[in-house]
Amino acid sequence: IVTCNPYFNCGECYSCERGFVNCCEHNETLGAQRDGAFSEYITMPLERIYYGKEIEPHLLTLIEPFCISYHGAVTRGKVQKGEKVLVIGAGTIGILAAVSAKAMGAEVYVADVAKAKIDYALNNFDIDGVILNKDHDEFLAKCAEITHGRGFDVAIEAVGLPITFQSCIDAVSYAGRVVVIGIGKQNLDFNYTIIQKKEIAVLGSRNALKEDFLFLIDLVKDKKVCIDKAITNVFKFDDIAKAFNEMDTNGQNNLKIQLDF
C-alpha cells in the first residue's frame, strides 16, 4: 500500500532550481490544477509514490494533509520543544498542525469561532487547551492569560480570513513567528508597522516536500502520534453524492470525510 505526493512541479522555474519544489511557480496539484483521483485509473511517476510501511489504509490517506500541516508548523515555523504555539483554525489542517507542533514537544493551543470544533479538538487530540475566538478582546485576554502576557512563540493561521491573520499578528510574541497556511481570497487593511515593532517573522507555507512525507510515514507507523480522530465520517463510494452533501451542509462538524472503495 502506498501514498502519493500530488504536487507537480515544472522543474525549470527559479523555485525548482533552488529545490523549493513545493512552491513551484507553475505548481499543478492533483484535484486542483490537474484532474484528481476520482477516476477509474490514474498514472503517477514512480518518484512520487511512497511506501506506506504497512500503515492501515484509512490512516495512510491522512498523510498528505498531515504533510501540509507539518510543513507549515515544523518545516517553516521551526516549532521547538517548550515553545507555546497557537493554531487558529480547528479544521483538518489546523488540527494536524497542532498535532505536528505537539510532536515536537511544544505546548499547543487551538482557537476557533466554533465551540463544537474546539471541544472536539480538546477531547480527541493531544493538545494543551483551546480558545474560543468569537470576541477579539476576550480572545486576546485569554492569550495573555495563557502566555503570562508574553504572547505565543509561534502563531499558525489555518483558516484563510483577514481577521484570523490579524489575530495571529496580535497574539504572537515580540520576536515571534507567524505561519500562514490558510488560503484566503480577501484583502486585509492593517497597520503593518506592528511587524517591525514586534520584529515578527511572517512565513508562508505551501504544500509539502518529499522529506515531510517520509518523516510522517515513520511517525505514524511508530505510533508516535494519534491522528485517526481526524476522520469524522466514512461513506461507501456509491454514496459519494451524500458524502459531498454532508461536507457542504455540515462542514462545521466534520474534519476528513473518507470514501470506502
mmCIF file of N, CA, C and O in Angstrom, residues 142-195:
data_model
loop_
_atom_site.group_PDB
_atom_site.id
_atom_site.type_symbol
_atom_site.label_atom_id
_atom_site.label_comp_id
_atom_site.label_asym_id
_atom_site.label_seq_id
_atom_site.Cartn_x
_atom_site.Cartn_y
_atom_site.Cartn_z
ATOM 1 N N LYS A 142 -7.479 35.952 26.819
ATOM 2 C CA LYS A 142 -7.181 34.545 27.075
ATOM 3 C C LYS A 142 -5.760 34.207 26.649
ATOM 4 O O LYS A 142 -5.037 33.477 27.350
ATOM 5 N N CYS A 143 -5.329 34.759 25.512
ATOM 6 C CA CYS A 143 -3.950 34.542 25.055
ATOM 7 C C CYS A 143 -2.950 35.089 26.073
ATOM 8 O O CYS A 143 -1.933 34.453 26.369
ATOM 9 N N ALA A 144 -3.240 36.270 26.596
ATOM 10 C CA ALA A 144 -2.353 36.888 27.592
ATOM 11 C C ALA A 144 -2.302 36.052 28.869
ATOM 12 O O ALA A 144 -1.244 35.889 29.487
ATOM 13 N N GLU A 145 -3.473 35.502 29.249
ATOM 14 C CA GLU A 145 -3.524 34.658 30.448
ATOM 15 C C GLU A 145 -2.661 33.410 30.282
ATOM 16 O O GLU A 145 -1.890 33.043 31.181
ATOM 17 N N ILE A 146 -2.771 32.765 29.126
ATOM 18 C CA ILE A 146 -2.033 31.521 28.874
ATOM 19 C C ILE A 146 -0.531 31.767 28.820
ATOM 20 O O ILE A 146 0.266 30.972 29.322
ATOM 21 N N THR A 147 -0.144 32.890 28.230
ATOM 22 C CA THR A 147 1.282 33.156 27.987
ATOM 23 C C THR A 147 1.887 34.103 29.022
ATOM 24 O O THR A 147 3.020 34.566 28.841
ATOM 25 N N HIS A 148 1.130 34.434 30.067
ATOM 26 C CA HIS A 148 1.596 35.366 31.103
ATOM 27 C C HIS A 148 1.973 36.719 30.504
ATOM 28 O O HIS A 148 2.952 37.361 30.913
ATOM 29 N N GLY A 149 1.176 37.117 29.487
ATOM 30 C CA GLY A 149 1.362 38.420 28.864
ATOM 31 C C GLY A 149 2.462 38.490 27.827
ATOM 32 O O GLY A 149 2.688 39.550 27.232
ATOM 33 N N ARG A 150 3.113 37.380 27.573
ATOM 34 C CA ARG A 150 4.259 37.390 26.651
ATOM 35 C C ARG A 150 3.858 37.216 25.198
ATOM 36 O O ARG A 150 4.574 37.648 24.295
ATOM 37 N N GLY A 151 2.753 36.548 24.947
ATOM 38 C CA GLY A 151 2.371 36.183 23.589
ATOM 39 C C GLY A 151 2.918 34.811 23.231
ATOM 40 O O GLY A 151 3.820 34.280 23.900
ATOM 41 N N PHE A 152 2.380 34.226 22.190
ATOM 42 C CA PHE A 152 2.811 32.905 21.743
ATOM 43 C C PHE A 152 4.099 32.993 20.923
ATOM 44 O O PHE A 152 4.292 33.926 20.148
ATOM 45 N N ASP A 153 4.960 32.007 21.094
ATOM 46 C CA ASP A 153 6.203 31.969 20.317
ATOM 47 C C ASP A 153 5.911 31.801 18.834
ATOM 48 O O ASP A 153 6.592 32.377 17.980
ATOM 49 N N VAL A 154 4.900 30.981 18.532
ATOM 50 C CA VAL A 154 4.504 30.729 17.141
ATOM 51 C C VAL A 154 2.987 30.784 17.057
ATOM 52 O O VAL A 154 2.289 30.194 17.891
ATOM 53 N N ALA A 155 2.458 31.490 16.063
ATOM 54 C CA ALA A 155 1.024 31.520 15.785
ATOM 55 C C ALA A 155 0.810 31.052 14.354
ATOM 56 O O ALA A 155 1.425 31.581 13.424
ATOM 57 N N ILE A 156 -0.050 30.056 14.187
ATOM 58 C CA ILE A 156 -0.269 29.437 12.877
ATOM 59 C C ILE A 156 -1.678 29.753 12.394
ATOM 60 O O ILE A 156 -2.658 29.434 13.069
ATOM 61 N N GLU A 157 -1.764 30.374 11.235
ATOM 62 C CA GLU A 157 -3.050 30.729 10.638
ATOM 63 C C GLU A 157 -3.483 29.606 9.703
ATOM 64 O O GLU A 157 -2.819 29.340 8.705
ATOM 65 N N ALA A 158 -4.599 28.944 10.027
ATOM 66 C CA ALA A 158 -5.064 27.803 9.229
ATOM 67 C C ALA A 158 -6.528 27.957 8.837
ATOM 68 O O ALA A 158 -7.274 26.987 8.785
ATOM 69 N N VAL A 159 -6.922 29.205 8.562
ATOM 70 C CA VAL A 159 -8.301 29.490 8.163
ATOM 71 C C VAL A 159 -8.354 30.147 6.789
ATOM 72 O O VAL A 159 -9.060 29.703 5.885
ATOM 73 N N GLY A 160 -7.610 31.250 6.649
ATOM 74 C CA GLY A 160 -7.611 31.962 5.377
ATOM 75 C C GLY A 160 -8.524 33.171 5.363
ATOM 76 O O GLY A 160 -9.074 33.533 4.327
ATOM 77 N N LEU A 161 -8.688 33.819 6.530
ATOM 78 C CA LEU A 161 -9.509 35.023 6.613
ATOM 79 C C LEU A 161 -8.663 36.176 7.152
ATOM 80 O O LEU A 161 -7.740 35.963 7.943
ATOM 81 N N PRO A 162 -8.988 37.418 6.772
ATOM 82 C CA PRO A 162 -8.227 38.559 7.282
ATOM 83 C C PRO A 162 -8.204 38.633 8.805
ATOM 84 O O PRO A 162 -7.166 38.903 9.407
ATOM 85 N N ILE A 163 -9.348 38.389 9.456
ATOM 86 C CA ILE A 163 -9.421 38.518 10.904
ATOM 87 C C ILE A 163 -8.559 37.480 11.613
ATOM 88 O O ILE A 163 -7.988 37.759 12.665
ATOM 89 N N THR A 164 -8.432 36.289 11.038
ATOM 90 C CA THR A 164 -7.623 35.265 11.700
ATOM 91 C C THR A 164 -6.134 35.545 11.522
ATOM 92 O O THR A 164 -5.331 35.230 12.405
ATOM 93 N N PHE A 165 -5.762 36.145 10.399
ATOM 94 C CA PHE A 165 -4.373 36.579 10.249
ATOM 95 C C PHE A 165 -4.064 37.691 11.246
ATOM 96 O O PHE A 165 -3.017 37.676 11.911
ATOM 97 N N GLN A 166 -5.004 38.643 11.382
ATOM 98 C CA GLN A 166 -4.817 39.724 12.347
ATOM 99 C C GLN A 166 -4.706 39.167 13.764
ATOM 100 O O GLN A 166 -3.878 39.630 14.568
ATOM 101 N N SER A 167 -5.501 38.146 14.059
ATOM 102 C CA SER A 167 -5.450 37.533 15.390
ATOM 103 C C SER A 167 -4.085 36.919 15.654
ATOM 104 O O SER A 167 -3.566 36.998 16.781
ATOM 105 N N CYS A 168 -3.500 36.307 14.648
ATOM 106 C CA CYS A 168 -2.155 35.745 14.800
ATOM 107 C C CYS A 168 -1.128 36.834 15.071
ATOM 108 O O CYS A 168 -0.268 36.690 15.956
ATOM 109 N N ILE A 169 -1.209 37.937 14.315
ATOM 110 C CA ILE A 169 -0.288 39.054 14.497
ATOM 111 C C ILE A 169 -0.402 39.609 15.915
ATOM 112 O O ILE A 169 0.596 39.913 16.580
ATOM 113 N N ASP A 170 -1.636 39.712 16.401
ATOM 114 C CA ASP A 170 -1.866 40.282 17.729
ATOM 115 C C ASP A 170 -1.453 39.327 18.846
ATOM 116 O O ASP A 170 -1.023 39.774 19.924
ATOM 117 N N ALA A 171 -1.618 38.026 18.607
ATOM 118 C CA ALA A 171 -1.385 37.041 19.674
ATOM 119 C C ALA A 171 0.066 36.591 19.777
ATOM 120 O O ALA A 171 0.472 36.048 20.805
ATOM 121 N N VAL A 172 0.860 36.806 18.729
ATOM 122 C CA VAL A 172 2.233 36.312 18.751
ATOM 123 C C VAL A 172 3.120 37.226 19.590
ATOM 124 O O VAL A 172 2.846 38.421 19.752
ATOM 125 N N SER A 173 4.174 36.657 20.121
ATOM 126 C CA SER A 173 5.086 37.410 20.989
ATOM 127 C C SER A 173 5.972 38.352 20.175
ATOM 128 O O SER A 173 6.057 38.248 18.942
ATOM 129 N N TYR A 174 6.630 39.244 20.863
ATOM 130 C CA TYR A 174 7.709 40.007 20.242
ATOM 131 C C TYR A 174 8.787 39.004 19.811
ATOM 132 O O TYR A 174 9.103 38.057 20.548
ATOM 133 N N ALA A 175 9.323 39.189 18.608
ATOM 134 C CA ALA A 175 10.304 38.269 18.012
ATOM 135 C C ALA A 175 9.716 36.877 17.793
ATOM 136 O O ALA A 175 10.446 35.891 17.740
ATOM 137 N N GLY A 176 8.395 36.819 17.658
ATOM 138 C CA GLY A 176 7.728 35.544 17.395
ATOM 139 C C GLY A 176 7.615 35.248 15.910
ATOM 140 O O GLY A 176 8.094 36.007 15.062
ATOM 141 N N ARG A 177 6.960 34.136 15.602
ATOM 142 C CA ARG A 177 6.824 33.685 14.215
ATOM 143 C C ARG A 177 5.357 33.427 13.899
ATOM 144 O O ARG A 177 4.664 32.757 14.656
ATOM 145 N N VAL A 178 4.909 33.959 12.769
ATOM 146 C CA VAL A 178 3.552 33.714 12.269
ATOM 147 C C VAL A 178 3.661 32.913 10.990
ATOM 148 O O VAL A 178 4.395 33.297 10.065
ATOM 149 N N VAL A 179 2.957 31.798 10.922
ATOM 150 C CA VAL A 179 2.970 30.948 9.733
ATOM 151 C C VAL A 179 1.577 30.955 9.101
ATOM 152 O O VAL A 179 0.583 30.693 9.788
ATOM 153 N N VAL A 180 1.512 31.260 7.831
ATOM 154 C CA VAL A 180 0.237 31.317 7.116
ATOM 155 C C VAL A 180 0.087 30.070 6.243
ATOM 156 O O VAL A 180 0.802 29.905 5.255
ATOM 157 N N ILE A 181 -0.850 29.199 6.646
ATOM 158 C CA ILE A 181 -1.181 28.014 5.850
ATOM 159 C C ILE A 181 -2.515 28.215 5.134
ATOM 160 O O ILE A 181 -2.716 27.759 4.017
ATOM 161 N N GLY A 182 -3.436 28.911 5.791
ATOM 162 C CA GLY A 182 -4.769 29.115 5.228
ATOM 163 C C GLY A 182 -4.732 29.872 3.915
ATOM 164 O O GLY A 182 -3.912 30.776 3.726
ATOM 165 N N ILE A 183 -5.629 29.513 3.018
ATOM 166 C CA ILE A 183 -5.712 30.136 1.692
ATOM 167 C C ILE A 183 -6.856 31.149 1.717
ATOM 168 O O ILE A 183 -8.018 30.785 1.892
ATOM 169 N N GLY A 184 -6.527 32.412 1.563
ATOM 170 C CA GLY A 184 -7.530 33.468 1.643
ATOM 171 C C GLY A 184 -7.789 34.132 0.301
ATOM 172 O O GLY A 184 -6.951 34.108 -0.601
ATOM 173 N N LYS A 185 -8.965 34.747 0.186
ATOM 174 C CA LYS A 185 -9.343 35.456 -1.049
ATOM 175 C C LYS A 185 -9.753 36.898 -0.763
ATOM 176 O O LYS A 185 -10.273 37.574 -1.639
ATOM 177 N N GLN A 186 -9.531 37.336 0.472
ATOM 178 C CA GLN A 186 -9.917 38.686 0.854
ATOM 179 C C GLN A 186 -8.696 39.501 1.248
ATOM 180 O O GLN A 186 -7.679 38.943 1.667
ATOM 181 N N ASN A 187 -8.811 40.806 1.111
ATOM 182 C CA ASN A 187 -7.718 41.698 1.492
ATOM 183 C C ASN A 187 -7.820 42.067 2.970
ATOM 184 O O ASN A 187 -8.900 42.044 3.561
ATOM 185 N N LEU A 188 -6.687 42.431 3.544
ATOM 186 C CA LEU A 188 -6.637 42.874 4.942
ATOM 187 C C LEU A 188 -5.991 44.248 4.991
ATOM 188 O O LEU A 188 -4.899 44.454 4.459
ATOM 189 N N ASP A 189 -6.676 45.184 5.619
ATOM 190 C CA ASP A 189 -6.140 46.526 5.825
ATOM 191 C C ASP A 189 -5.715 46.625 7.287
ATOM 192 O O ASP A 189 -6.549 46.635 8.190
ATOM 193 N N PHE A 190 -4.395 46.623 7.523
ATOM 194 C CA PHE A 190 -3.937 46.715 8.900
ATOM 195 C C PHE A 190 -2.618 47.490 8.962
ATOM 196 O O PHE A 190 -1.937 47.677 7.954
ATOM 197 N N ASN A 191 -2.284 47.937 10.142
ATOM 198 C CA ASN A 191 -1.070 48.725 10.351
ATOM 199 C C ASN A 191 0.133 47.780 10.386
ATOM 200 O O ASN A 191 0.458 47.222 11.434
ATOM 201 N N TYR A 192 0.803 47.646 9.248
ATOM 202 C CA TYR A 192 1.884 46.668 9.125
ATOM 203 C C TYR A 192 3.108 47.020 9.954
ATOM 204 O O TYR A 192 4.014 46.193 10.127
ATOM 205 N N THR A 193 3.158 48.217 10.514
ATOM 206 C CA THR A 193 4.298 48.602 11.341
ATOM 207 C C THR A 193 4.434 47.693 12.557
ATOM 208 O O THR A 193 5.530 47.566 13.125
ATOM 209 N N ILE A 194 3.334 47.031 12.945
ATOM 210 C CA ILE A 194 3.405 46.108 14.075
ATOM 211 C C ILE A 194 4.394 44.977 13.788
ATOM 212 O O ILE A 194 5.022 44.438 14.705
ATOM 213 N N ILE A 195 4.565 44.631 12.517
ATOM 214 C CA ILE A 195 5.534 43.593 12.158
ATOM 215 C C ILE A 195 6.950 44.071 12.490
ATOM 216 O O ILE A 195 7.769 43.319 13.020
#
